[in-house]
GROMACS .gro file of C-alpha atoms in nm:
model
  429
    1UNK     CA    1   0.087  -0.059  -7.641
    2UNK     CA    2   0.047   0.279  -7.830
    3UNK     CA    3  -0.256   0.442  -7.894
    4UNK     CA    4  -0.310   0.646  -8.247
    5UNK     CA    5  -0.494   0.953  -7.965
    6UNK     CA    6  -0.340   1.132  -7.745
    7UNK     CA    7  -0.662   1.173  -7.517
    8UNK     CA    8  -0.645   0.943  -7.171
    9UNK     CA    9  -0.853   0.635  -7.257
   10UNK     CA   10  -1.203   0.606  -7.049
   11UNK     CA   11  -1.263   0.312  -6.830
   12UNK     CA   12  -1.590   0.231  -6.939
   13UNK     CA   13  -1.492  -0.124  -6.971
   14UNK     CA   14  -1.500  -0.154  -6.584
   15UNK     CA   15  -1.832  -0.091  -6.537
   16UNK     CA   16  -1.935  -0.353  -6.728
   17UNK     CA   17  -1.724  -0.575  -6.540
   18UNK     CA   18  -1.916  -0.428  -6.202
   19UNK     CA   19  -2.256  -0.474  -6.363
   20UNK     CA   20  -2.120  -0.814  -6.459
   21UNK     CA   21  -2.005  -0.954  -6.120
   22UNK     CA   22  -2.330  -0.793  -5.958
   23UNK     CA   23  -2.527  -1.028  -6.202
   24UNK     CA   24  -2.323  -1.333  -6.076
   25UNK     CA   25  -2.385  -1.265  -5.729
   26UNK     CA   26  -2.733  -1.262  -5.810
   27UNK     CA   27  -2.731  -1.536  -6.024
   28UNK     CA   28  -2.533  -1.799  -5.773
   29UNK     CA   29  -2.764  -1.636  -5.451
   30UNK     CA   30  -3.057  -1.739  -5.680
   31UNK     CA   31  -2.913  -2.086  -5.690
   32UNK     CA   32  -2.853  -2.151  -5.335
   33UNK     CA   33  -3.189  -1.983  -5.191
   34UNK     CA   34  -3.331  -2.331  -5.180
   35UNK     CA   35  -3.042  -2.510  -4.999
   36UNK     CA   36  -3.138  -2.210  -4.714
   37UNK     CA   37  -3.477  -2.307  -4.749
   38UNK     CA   38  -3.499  -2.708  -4.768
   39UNK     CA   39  -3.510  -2.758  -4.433
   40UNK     CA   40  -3.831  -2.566  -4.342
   41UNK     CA   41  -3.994  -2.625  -4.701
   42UNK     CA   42  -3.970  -2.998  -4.611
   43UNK     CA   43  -4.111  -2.980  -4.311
   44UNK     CA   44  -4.412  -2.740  -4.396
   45UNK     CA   45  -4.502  -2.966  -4.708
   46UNK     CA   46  -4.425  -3.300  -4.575
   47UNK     CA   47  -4.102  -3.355  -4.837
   48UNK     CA   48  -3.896  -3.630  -4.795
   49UNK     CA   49  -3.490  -3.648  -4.879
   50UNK     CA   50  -3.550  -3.770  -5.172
   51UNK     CA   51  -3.847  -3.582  -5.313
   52UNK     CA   52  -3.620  -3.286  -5.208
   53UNK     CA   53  -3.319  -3.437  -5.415
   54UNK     CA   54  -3.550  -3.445  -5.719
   55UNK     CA   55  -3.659  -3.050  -5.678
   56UNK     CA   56  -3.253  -2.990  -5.601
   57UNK     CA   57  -3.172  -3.159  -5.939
   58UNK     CA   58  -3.459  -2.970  -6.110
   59UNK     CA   59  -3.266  -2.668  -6.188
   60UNK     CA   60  -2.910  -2.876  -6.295
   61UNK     CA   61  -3.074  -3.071  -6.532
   62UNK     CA   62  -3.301  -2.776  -6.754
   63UNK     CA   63  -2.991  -2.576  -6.683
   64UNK     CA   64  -2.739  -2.815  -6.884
   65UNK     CA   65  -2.986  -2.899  -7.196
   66UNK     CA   66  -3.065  -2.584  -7.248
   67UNK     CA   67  -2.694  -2.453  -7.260
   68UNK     CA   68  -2.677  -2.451  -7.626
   69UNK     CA   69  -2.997  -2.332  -7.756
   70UNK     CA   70  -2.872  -2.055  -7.487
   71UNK     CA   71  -2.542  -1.975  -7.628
   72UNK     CA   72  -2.766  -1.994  -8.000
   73UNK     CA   73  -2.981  -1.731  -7.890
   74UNK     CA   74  -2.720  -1.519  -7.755
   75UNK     CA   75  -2.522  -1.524  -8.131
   76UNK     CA   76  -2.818  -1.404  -8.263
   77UNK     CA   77  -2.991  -1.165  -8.074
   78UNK     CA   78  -2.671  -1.039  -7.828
   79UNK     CA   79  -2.552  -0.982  -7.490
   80UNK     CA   80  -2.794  -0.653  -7.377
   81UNK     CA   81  -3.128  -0.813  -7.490
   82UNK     CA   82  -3.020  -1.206  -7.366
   83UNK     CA   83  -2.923  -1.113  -7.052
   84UNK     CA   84  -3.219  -0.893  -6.984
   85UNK     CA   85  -3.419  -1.214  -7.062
   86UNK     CA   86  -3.259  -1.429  -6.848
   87UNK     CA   87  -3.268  -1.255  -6.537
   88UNK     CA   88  -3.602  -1.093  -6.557
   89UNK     CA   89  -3.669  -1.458  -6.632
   90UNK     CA   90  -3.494  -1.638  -6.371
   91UNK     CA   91  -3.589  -1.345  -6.073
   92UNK     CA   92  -3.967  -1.446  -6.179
   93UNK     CA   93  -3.954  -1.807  -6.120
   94UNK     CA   94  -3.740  -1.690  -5.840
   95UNK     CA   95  -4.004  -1.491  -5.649
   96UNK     CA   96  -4.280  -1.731  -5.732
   97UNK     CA   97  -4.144  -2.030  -5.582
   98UNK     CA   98  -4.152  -1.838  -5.213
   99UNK     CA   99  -4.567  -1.872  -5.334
  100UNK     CA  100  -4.516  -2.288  -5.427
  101UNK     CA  101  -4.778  -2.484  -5.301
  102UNK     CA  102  -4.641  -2.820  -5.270
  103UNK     CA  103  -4.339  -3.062  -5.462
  104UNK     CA  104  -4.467  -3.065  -5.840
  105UNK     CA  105  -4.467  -2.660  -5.788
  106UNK     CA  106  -4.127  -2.662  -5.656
  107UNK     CA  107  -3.964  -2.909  -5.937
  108UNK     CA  108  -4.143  -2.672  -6.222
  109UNK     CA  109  -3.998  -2.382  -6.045
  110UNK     CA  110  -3.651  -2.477  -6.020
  111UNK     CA  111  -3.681  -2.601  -6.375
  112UNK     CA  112  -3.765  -2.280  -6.540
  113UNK     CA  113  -3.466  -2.079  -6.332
  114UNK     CA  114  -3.197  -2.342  -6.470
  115UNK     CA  115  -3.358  -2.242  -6.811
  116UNK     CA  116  -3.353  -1.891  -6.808
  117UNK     CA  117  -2.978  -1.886  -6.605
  118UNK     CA  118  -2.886  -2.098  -6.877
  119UNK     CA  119  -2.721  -1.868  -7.089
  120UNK     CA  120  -2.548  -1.628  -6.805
  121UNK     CA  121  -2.190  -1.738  -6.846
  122UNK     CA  122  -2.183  -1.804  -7.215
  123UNK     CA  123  -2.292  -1.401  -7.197
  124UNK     CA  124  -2.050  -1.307  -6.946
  125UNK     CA  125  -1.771  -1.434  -7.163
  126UNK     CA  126  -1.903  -1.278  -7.472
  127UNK     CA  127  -1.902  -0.940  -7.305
  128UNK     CA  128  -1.563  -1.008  -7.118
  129UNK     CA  129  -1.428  -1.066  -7.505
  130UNK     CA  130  -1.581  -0.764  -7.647
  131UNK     CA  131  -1.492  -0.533  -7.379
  132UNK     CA  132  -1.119  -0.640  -7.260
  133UNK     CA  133  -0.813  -0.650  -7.441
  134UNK     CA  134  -0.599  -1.021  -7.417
  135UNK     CA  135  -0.351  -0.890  -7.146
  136UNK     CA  136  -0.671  -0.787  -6.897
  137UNK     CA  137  -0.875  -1.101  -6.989
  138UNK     CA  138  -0.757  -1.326  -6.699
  139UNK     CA  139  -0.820  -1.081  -6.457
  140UNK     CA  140  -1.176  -0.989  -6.590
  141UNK     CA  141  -1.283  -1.370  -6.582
  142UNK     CA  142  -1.141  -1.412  -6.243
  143UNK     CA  143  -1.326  -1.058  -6.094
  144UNK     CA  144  -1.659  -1.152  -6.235
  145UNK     CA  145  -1.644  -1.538  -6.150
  146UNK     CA  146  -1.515  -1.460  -5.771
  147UNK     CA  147  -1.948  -1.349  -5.772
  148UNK     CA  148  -2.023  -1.683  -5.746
  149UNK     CA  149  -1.828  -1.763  -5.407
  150UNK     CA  150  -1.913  -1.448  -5.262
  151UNK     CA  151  -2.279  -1.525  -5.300
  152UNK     CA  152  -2.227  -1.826  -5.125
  153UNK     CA  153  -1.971  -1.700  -4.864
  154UNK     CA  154  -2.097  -1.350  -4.760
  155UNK     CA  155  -2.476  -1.387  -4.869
  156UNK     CA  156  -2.603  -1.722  -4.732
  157UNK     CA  157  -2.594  -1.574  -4.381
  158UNK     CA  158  -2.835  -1.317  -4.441
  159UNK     CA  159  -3.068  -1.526  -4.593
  160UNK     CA  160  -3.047  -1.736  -4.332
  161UNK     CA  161  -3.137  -1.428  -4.085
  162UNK     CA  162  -3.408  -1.330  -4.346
  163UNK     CA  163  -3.551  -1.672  -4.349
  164UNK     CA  164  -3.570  -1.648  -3.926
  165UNK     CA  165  -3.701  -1.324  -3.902
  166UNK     CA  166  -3.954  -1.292  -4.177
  167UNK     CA  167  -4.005  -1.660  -4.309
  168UNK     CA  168  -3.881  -1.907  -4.551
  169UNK     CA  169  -4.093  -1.759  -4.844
  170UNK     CA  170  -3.948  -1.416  -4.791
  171UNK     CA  171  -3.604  -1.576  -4.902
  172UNK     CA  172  -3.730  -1.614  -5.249
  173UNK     CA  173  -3.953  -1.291  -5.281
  174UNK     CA  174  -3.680  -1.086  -5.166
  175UNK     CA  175  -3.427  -1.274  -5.414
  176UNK     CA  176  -3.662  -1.313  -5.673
  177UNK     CA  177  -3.793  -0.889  -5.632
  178UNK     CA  178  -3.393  -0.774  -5.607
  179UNK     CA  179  -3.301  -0.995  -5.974
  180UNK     CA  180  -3.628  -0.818  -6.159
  181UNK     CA  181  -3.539  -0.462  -6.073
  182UNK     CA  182  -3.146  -0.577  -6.173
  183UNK     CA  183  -3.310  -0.673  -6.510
  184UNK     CA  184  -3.459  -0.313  -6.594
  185UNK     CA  185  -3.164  -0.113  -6.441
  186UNK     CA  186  -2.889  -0.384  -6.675
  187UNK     CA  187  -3.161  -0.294  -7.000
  188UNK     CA  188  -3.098   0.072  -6.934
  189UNK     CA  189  -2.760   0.090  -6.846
  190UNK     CA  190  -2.538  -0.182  -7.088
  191UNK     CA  191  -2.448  -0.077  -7.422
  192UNK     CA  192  -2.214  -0.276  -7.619
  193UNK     CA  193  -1.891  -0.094  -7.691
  194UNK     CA  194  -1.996   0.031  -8.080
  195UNK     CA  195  -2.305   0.164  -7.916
  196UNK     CA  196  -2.226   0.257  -7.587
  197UNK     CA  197  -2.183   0.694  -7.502
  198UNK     CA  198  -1.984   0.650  -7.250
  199UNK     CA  199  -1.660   0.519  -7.407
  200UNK     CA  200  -1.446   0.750  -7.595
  201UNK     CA  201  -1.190   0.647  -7.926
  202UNK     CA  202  -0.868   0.600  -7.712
  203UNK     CA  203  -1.069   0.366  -7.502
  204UNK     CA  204  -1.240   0.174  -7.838
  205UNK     CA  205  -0.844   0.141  -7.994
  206UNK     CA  206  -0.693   0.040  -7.666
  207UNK     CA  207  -0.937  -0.263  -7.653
  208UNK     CA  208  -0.929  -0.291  -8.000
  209UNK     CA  209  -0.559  -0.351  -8.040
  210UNK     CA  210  -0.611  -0.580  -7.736
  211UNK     CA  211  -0.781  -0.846  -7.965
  212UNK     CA  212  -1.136  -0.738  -7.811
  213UNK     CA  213  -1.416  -0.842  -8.075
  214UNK     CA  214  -1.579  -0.433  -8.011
  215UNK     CA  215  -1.793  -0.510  -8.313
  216UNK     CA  216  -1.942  -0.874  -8.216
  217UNK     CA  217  -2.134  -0.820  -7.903
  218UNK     CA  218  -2.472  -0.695  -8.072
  219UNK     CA  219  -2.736  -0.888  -8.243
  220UNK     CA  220  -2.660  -1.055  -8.582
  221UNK     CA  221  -2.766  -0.874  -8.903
  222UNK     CA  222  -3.022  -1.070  -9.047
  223UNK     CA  223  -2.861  -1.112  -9.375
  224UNK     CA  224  -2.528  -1.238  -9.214
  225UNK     CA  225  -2.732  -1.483  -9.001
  226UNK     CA  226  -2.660  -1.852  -9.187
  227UNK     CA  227  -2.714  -2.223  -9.071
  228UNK     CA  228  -2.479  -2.416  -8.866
  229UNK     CA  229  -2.299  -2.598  -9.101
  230UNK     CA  230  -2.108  -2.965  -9.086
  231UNK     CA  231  -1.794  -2.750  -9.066
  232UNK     CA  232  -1.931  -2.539  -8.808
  233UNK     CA  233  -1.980  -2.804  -8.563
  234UNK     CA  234  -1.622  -2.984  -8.640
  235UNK     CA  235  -1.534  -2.651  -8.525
  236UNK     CA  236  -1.721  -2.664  -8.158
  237UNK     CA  237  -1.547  -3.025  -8.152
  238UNK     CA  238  -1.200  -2.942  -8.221
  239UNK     CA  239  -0.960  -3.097  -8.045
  240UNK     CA  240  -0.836  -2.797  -7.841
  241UNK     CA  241  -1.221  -2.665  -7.720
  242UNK     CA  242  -1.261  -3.101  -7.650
  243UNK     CA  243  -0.974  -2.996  -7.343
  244UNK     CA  244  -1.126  -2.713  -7.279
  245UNK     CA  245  -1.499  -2.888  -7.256
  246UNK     CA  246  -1.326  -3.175  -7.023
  247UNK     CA  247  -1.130  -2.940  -6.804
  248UNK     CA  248  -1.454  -2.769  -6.719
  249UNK     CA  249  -1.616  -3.084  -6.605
  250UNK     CA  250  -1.345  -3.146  -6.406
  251UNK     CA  251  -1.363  -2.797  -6.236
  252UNK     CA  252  -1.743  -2.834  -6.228
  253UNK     CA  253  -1.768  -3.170  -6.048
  254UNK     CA  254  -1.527  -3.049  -5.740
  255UNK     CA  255  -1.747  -2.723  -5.734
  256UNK     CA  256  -2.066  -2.928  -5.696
  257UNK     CA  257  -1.939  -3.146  -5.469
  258UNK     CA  258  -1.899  -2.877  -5.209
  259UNK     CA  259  -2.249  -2.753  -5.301
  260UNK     CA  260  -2.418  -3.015  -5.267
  261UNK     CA  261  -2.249  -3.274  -5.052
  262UNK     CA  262  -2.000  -3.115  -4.811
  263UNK     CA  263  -2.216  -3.047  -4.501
  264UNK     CA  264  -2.344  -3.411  -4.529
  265UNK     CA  265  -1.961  -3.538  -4.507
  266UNK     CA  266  -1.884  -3.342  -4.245
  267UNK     CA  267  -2.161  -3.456  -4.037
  268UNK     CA  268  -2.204  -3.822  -4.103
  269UNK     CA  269  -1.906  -3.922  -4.254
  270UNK     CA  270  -1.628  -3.730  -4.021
  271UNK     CA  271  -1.896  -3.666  -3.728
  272UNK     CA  272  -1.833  -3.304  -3.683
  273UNK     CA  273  -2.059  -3.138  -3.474
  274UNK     CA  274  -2.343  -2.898  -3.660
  275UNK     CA  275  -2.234  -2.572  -3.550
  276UNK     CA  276  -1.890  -2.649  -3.642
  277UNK     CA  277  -1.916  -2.812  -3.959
  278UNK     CA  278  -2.193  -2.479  -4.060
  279UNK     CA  279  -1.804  -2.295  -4.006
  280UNK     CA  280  -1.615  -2.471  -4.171
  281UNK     CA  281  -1.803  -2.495  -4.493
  282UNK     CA  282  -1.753  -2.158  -4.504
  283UNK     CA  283  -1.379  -2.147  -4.523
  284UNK     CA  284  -1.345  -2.362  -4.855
  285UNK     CA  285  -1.591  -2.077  -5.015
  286UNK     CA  286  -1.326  -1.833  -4.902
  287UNK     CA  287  -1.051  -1.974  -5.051
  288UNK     CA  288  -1.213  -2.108  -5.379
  289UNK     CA  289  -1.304  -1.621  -5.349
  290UNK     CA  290  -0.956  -1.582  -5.345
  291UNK     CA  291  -0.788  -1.781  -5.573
  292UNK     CA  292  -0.980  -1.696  -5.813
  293UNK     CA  293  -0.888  -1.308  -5.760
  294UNK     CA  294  -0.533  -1.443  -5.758
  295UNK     CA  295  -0.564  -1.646  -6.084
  296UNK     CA  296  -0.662  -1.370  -6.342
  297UNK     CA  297  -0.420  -1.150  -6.153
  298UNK     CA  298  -0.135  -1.420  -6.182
  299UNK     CA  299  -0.211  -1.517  -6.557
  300UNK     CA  300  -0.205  -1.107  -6.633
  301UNK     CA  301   0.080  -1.038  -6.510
  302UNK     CA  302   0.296  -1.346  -6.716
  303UNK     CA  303   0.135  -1.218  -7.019
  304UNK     CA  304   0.253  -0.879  -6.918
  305UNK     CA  305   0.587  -1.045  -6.878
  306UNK     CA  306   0.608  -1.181  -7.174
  307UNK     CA  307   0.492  -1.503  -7.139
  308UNK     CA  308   0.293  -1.662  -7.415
  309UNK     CA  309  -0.075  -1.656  -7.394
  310UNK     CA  310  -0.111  -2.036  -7.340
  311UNK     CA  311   0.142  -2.031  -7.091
  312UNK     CA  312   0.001  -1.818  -6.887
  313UNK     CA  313  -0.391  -1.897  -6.938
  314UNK     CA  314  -0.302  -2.243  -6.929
  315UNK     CA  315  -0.075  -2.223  -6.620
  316UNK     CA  316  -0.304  -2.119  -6.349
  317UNK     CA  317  -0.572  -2.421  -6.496
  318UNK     CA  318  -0.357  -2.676  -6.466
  319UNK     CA  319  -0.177  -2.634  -6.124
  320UNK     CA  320  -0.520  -2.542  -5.975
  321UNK     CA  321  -0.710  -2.898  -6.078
  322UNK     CA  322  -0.346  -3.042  -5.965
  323UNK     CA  323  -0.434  -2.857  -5.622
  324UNK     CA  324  -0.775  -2.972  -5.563
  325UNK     CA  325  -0.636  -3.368  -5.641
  326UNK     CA  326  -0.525  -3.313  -5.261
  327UNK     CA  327  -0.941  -3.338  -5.158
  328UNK     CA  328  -0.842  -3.730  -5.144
  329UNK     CA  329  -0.627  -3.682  -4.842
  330UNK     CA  330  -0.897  -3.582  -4.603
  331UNK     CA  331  -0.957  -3.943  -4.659
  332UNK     CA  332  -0.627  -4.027  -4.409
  333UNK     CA  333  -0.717  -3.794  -4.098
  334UNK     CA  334  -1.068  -3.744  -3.847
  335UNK     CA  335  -0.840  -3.427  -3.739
  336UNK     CA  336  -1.131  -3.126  -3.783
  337UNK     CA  337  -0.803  -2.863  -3.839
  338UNK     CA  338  -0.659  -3.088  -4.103
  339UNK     CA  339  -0.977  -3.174  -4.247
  340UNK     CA  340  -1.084  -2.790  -4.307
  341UNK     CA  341  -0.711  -2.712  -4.429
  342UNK     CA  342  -0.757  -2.978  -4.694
  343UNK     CA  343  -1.086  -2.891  -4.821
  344UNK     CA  344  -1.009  -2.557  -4.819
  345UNK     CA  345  -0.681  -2.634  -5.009
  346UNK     CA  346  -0.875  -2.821  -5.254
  347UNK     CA  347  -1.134  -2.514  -5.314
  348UNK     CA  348  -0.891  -2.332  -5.341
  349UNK     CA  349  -0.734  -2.485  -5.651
  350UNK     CA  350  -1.093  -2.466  -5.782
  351UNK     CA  351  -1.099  -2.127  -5.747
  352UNK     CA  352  -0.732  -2.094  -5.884
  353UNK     CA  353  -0.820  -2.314  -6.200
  354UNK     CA  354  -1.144  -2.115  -6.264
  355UNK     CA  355  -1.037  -1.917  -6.549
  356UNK     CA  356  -1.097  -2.133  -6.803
  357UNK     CA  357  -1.356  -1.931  -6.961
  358UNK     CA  358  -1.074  -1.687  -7.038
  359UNK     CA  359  -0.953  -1.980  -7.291
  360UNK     CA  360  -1.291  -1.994  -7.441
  361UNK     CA  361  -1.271  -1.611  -7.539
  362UNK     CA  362  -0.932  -1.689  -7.731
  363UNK     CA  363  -0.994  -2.050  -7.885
  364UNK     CA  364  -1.327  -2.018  -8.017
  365UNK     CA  365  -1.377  -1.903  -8.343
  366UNK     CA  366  -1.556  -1.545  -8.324
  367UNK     CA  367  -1.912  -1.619  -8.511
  368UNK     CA  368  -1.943  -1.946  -8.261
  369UNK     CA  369  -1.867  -1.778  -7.948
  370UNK     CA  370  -2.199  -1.805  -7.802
  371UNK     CA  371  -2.269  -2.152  -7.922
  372UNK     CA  372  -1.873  -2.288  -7.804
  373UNK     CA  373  -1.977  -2.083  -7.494
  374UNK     CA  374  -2.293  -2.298  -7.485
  375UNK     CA  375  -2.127  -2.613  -7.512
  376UNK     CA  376  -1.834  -2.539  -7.255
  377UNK     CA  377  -2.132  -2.469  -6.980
  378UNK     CA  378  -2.328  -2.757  -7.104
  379UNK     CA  379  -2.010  -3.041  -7.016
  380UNK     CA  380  -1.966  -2.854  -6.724
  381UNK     CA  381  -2.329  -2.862  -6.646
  382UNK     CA  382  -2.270  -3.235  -6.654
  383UNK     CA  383  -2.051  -3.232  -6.340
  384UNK     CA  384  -2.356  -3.068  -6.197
  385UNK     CA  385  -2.556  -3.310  -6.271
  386UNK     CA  386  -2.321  -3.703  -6.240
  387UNK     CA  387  -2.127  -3.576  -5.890
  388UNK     CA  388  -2.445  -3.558  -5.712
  389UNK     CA  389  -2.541  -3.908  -5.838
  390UNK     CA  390  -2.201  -4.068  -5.848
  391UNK     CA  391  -2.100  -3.947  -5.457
  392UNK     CA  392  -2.440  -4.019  -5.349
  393UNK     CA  393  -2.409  -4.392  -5.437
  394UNK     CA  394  -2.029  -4.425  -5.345
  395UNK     CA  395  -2.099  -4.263  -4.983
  396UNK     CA  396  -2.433  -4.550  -4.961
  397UNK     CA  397  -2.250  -4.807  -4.999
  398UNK     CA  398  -1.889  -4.751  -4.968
  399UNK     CA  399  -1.872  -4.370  -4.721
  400UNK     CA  400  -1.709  -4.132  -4.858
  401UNK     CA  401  -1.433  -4.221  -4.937
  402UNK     CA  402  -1.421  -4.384  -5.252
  403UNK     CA  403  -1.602  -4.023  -5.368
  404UNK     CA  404  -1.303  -3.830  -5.267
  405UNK     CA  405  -1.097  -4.015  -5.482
  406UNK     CA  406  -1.352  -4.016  -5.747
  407UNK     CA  407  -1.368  -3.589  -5.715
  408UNK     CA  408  -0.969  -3.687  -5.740
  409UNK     CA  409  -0.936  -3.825  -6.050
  410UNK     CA  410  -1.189  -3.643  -6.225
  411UNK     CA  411  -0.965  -3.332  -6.143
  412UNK     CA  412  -0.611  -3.520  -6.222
  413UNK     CA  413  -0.774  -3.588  -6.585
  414UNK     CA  414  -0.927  -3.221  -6.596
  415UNK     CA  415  -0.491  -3.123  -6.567
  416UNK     CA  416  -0.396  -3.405  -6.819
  417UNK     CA  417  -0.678  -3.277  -7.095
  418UNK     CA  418  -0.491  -2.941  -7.089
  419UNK     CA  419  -0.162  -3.076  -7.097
  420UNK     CA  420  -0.201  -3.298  -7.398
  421UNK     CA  421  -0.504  -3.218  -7.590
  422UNK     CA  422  -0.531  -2.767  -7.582
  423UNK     CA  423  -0.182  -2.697  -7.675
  424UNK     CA  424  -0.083  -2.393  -7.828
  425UNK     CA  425  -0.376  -2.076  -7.773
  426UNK     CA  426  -0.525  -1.980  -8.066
  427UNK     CA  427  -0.803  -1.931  -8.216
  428UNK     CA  428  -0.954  -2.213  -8.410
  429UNK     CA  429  -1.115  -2.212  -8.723
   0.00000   0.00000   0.00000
């Protein structure tokens, strides 16, 4: 691609993507603080299982409703000033639940940090599209997403040594203090690409001529802010975004699954000891980390070769929900090895197939990208919340597996959605 300057092009753009994937780490540590915790918050307040399944499912369910008033406020008032909200927001009711008093405290706690993380990832892919050009996309997705496994991965130990040391609450002050000073030091330092300093013209035209939208990540003008029309929403419904809604669902469920339920199959369903099975649900986190990395790089480098853009979006998606179908065979072997391998190959086609807000950035149409954004995260959000239900009452009644197969499915239809109902990628509308 040739630029009109002569001058190198700065790189500005990748320190957005650092200050991105640092907010994702935070974001996903913030998330699983309380799964560290459970144990000793149970037993200090007297909390059953299932008063601690209702504070668990606090956070999922605020979290999904409020997905598209999120992506609504993030058209209107942009990335910098939303995201500063959210996670001064979130690190508050972060910090203050390591001062909860009881269960009620804990539910209302949890509630207001799904609220206020709400509108993280329709941001993150509304300053991914305004800072990267088409042909870097992939890559950016997969960089900043890979945050959320290696919070999980690398950072659960050490809140786990924090938690011995010092004491449970500690695990959400020090969470909690680490997002708030994030907030102020994100409020100084992002700038959106008109307004930022540090980016010079060769930079601006290289993204630019990339497709990135340089001139949409900053607050609407008040005069160009209008209503949602009918038209508008037959828009956020079109057929291509539907595939795109469903395939994140299907991604979504298998990623809850292994937040929420893995441990507990291990244990009781495939009776692996507790020490072992705390190992091995760290492997799956590892390979969902790098095939993600390996997605965006893989998708890149077909567009660079010429491939379409669908193909190679599209590509990585599909073969990675195809990959995690193979969760269901853990259902034929007690074998520990064989066990982790499969899990691990299933999280890993998670990982691989978790690009798909990449697709979001080039279907939806430019003025709706927050709100298409919102609704993407909301249907996923839904995974969040049915998995936990639907695998809890499969493994009651039936073990566990009937809820691998279920996890199965849901990921064979995730494939078919993108097959038959996305097609070509391009922006509707």
């Amino acid at each position: 691609m040739e630029l009109t300057s002569s001058v190198k092009p700065t790189r500005r753009r990748y320190l957005t993507l650092l200050m991105i994937f640092i907010t994702v780490v935070i974001c996903y540590v913030d998330r699983a603080n309380l799964a560290v915790a459970s144990a000793h918050i149970q037993k200090e307040f007297g909390i059953s299982k299932a008063e601690m399944g209702y504070i668990f499912s606090a956070f999922a369910w605020l979290y999904t409703l409020c997905q598209i008033p999120g992506g609504w406020f993030l058209d209107r008032v942009g990335s910098r000033l939303t995201y500063f909200i959210a996670i001064f927001g979130w690190s508050i009711a972060t910090l203050l639940q390591g001062f909860a008093s009881g269960l009620l405290s804990l539910i209302g706690l949890r509630a207001i940090t799904g609220i206020f993380e709400a509108p993280a990832f329709p941001t993150n892919n509304r300053l991914v599209t305004s800072w990267f050009p088409e042909q870097e996309r992939a890559s950016a997705v997969g960089f900043y997403t890979s945050g959320q496994f290696v919070g999980l991965a690398f950072l659960t130990p050490l809140l786990i040594w924090i938690q011995e040391l010092m004491s449970w609450h500690w695990v959400f002050i020090l969470t909690g203090g680490i997002g708030i000073i994030w907030s102020f030091i994100w409020i100084k330092c992002y700038r959106a690409p008109r307004d930022s300093k540090a980016i010079n013209q060769a930079e601006m035209e290289y993204i630019r001529a990339g497709g990135a939208m340089v001139d949409g990540d900053a607050p609407a003008e008040k005069k160009t802010r209008t209503k949602l029309s009918r038209a508008d929403w037959k828009l956020v419904f079109h057929r291509k975004l539907v595939g795109v809604y469903l395939g994140q669902f299907a991604v979504a469920s298998t990623l809850w699954f292994f937040l929420t339920w893995f441990p507990n199959y291990l244990t009781q369903e495939k009776h692996i000891a507790a020490l072992t099975a705390g190992f091995m649900t760290t492997v799956p986190f590892l390979a969902a980390f790098f095939g993600v990395i390996l997605s965006g790089i893989v998708a890149d480098k077909l567009v660079k070769r010429g491939y379409s853009l669908g193909f190679a979006r599209k590509t990585p998606i599909i073969c990675g929900l195809l990959i995690s179908t193979c969760i269901m065979g853990a259902n034929y072997t007690d074998d520990p090895i064989w066990i982790m391998v499969l899990m691990a190959l299933a999280f890993f086609g998670n990982g691989f197939a978790s690009i798909t807000w990449s697709l979001v950035s080039s279907l939806a149409p430019m003025r709706l990208i927050g709100l298409v954004g919102g609704m993407f995260n909301f249907i996923g959000g839904l995974g969040g919340i049915t998995v936990p239900l639907v695998v809890g009452y499969l493994a009651q009644d039936y073990g566990f597996a009937p809820a691998l197969t279920y996890i199965s499915v849901v990921t064979l239809l995730g494939a078919l959605s993108y097959i038959l109902l996305v097609g070509d990628v391009k922006r509707v509308g």
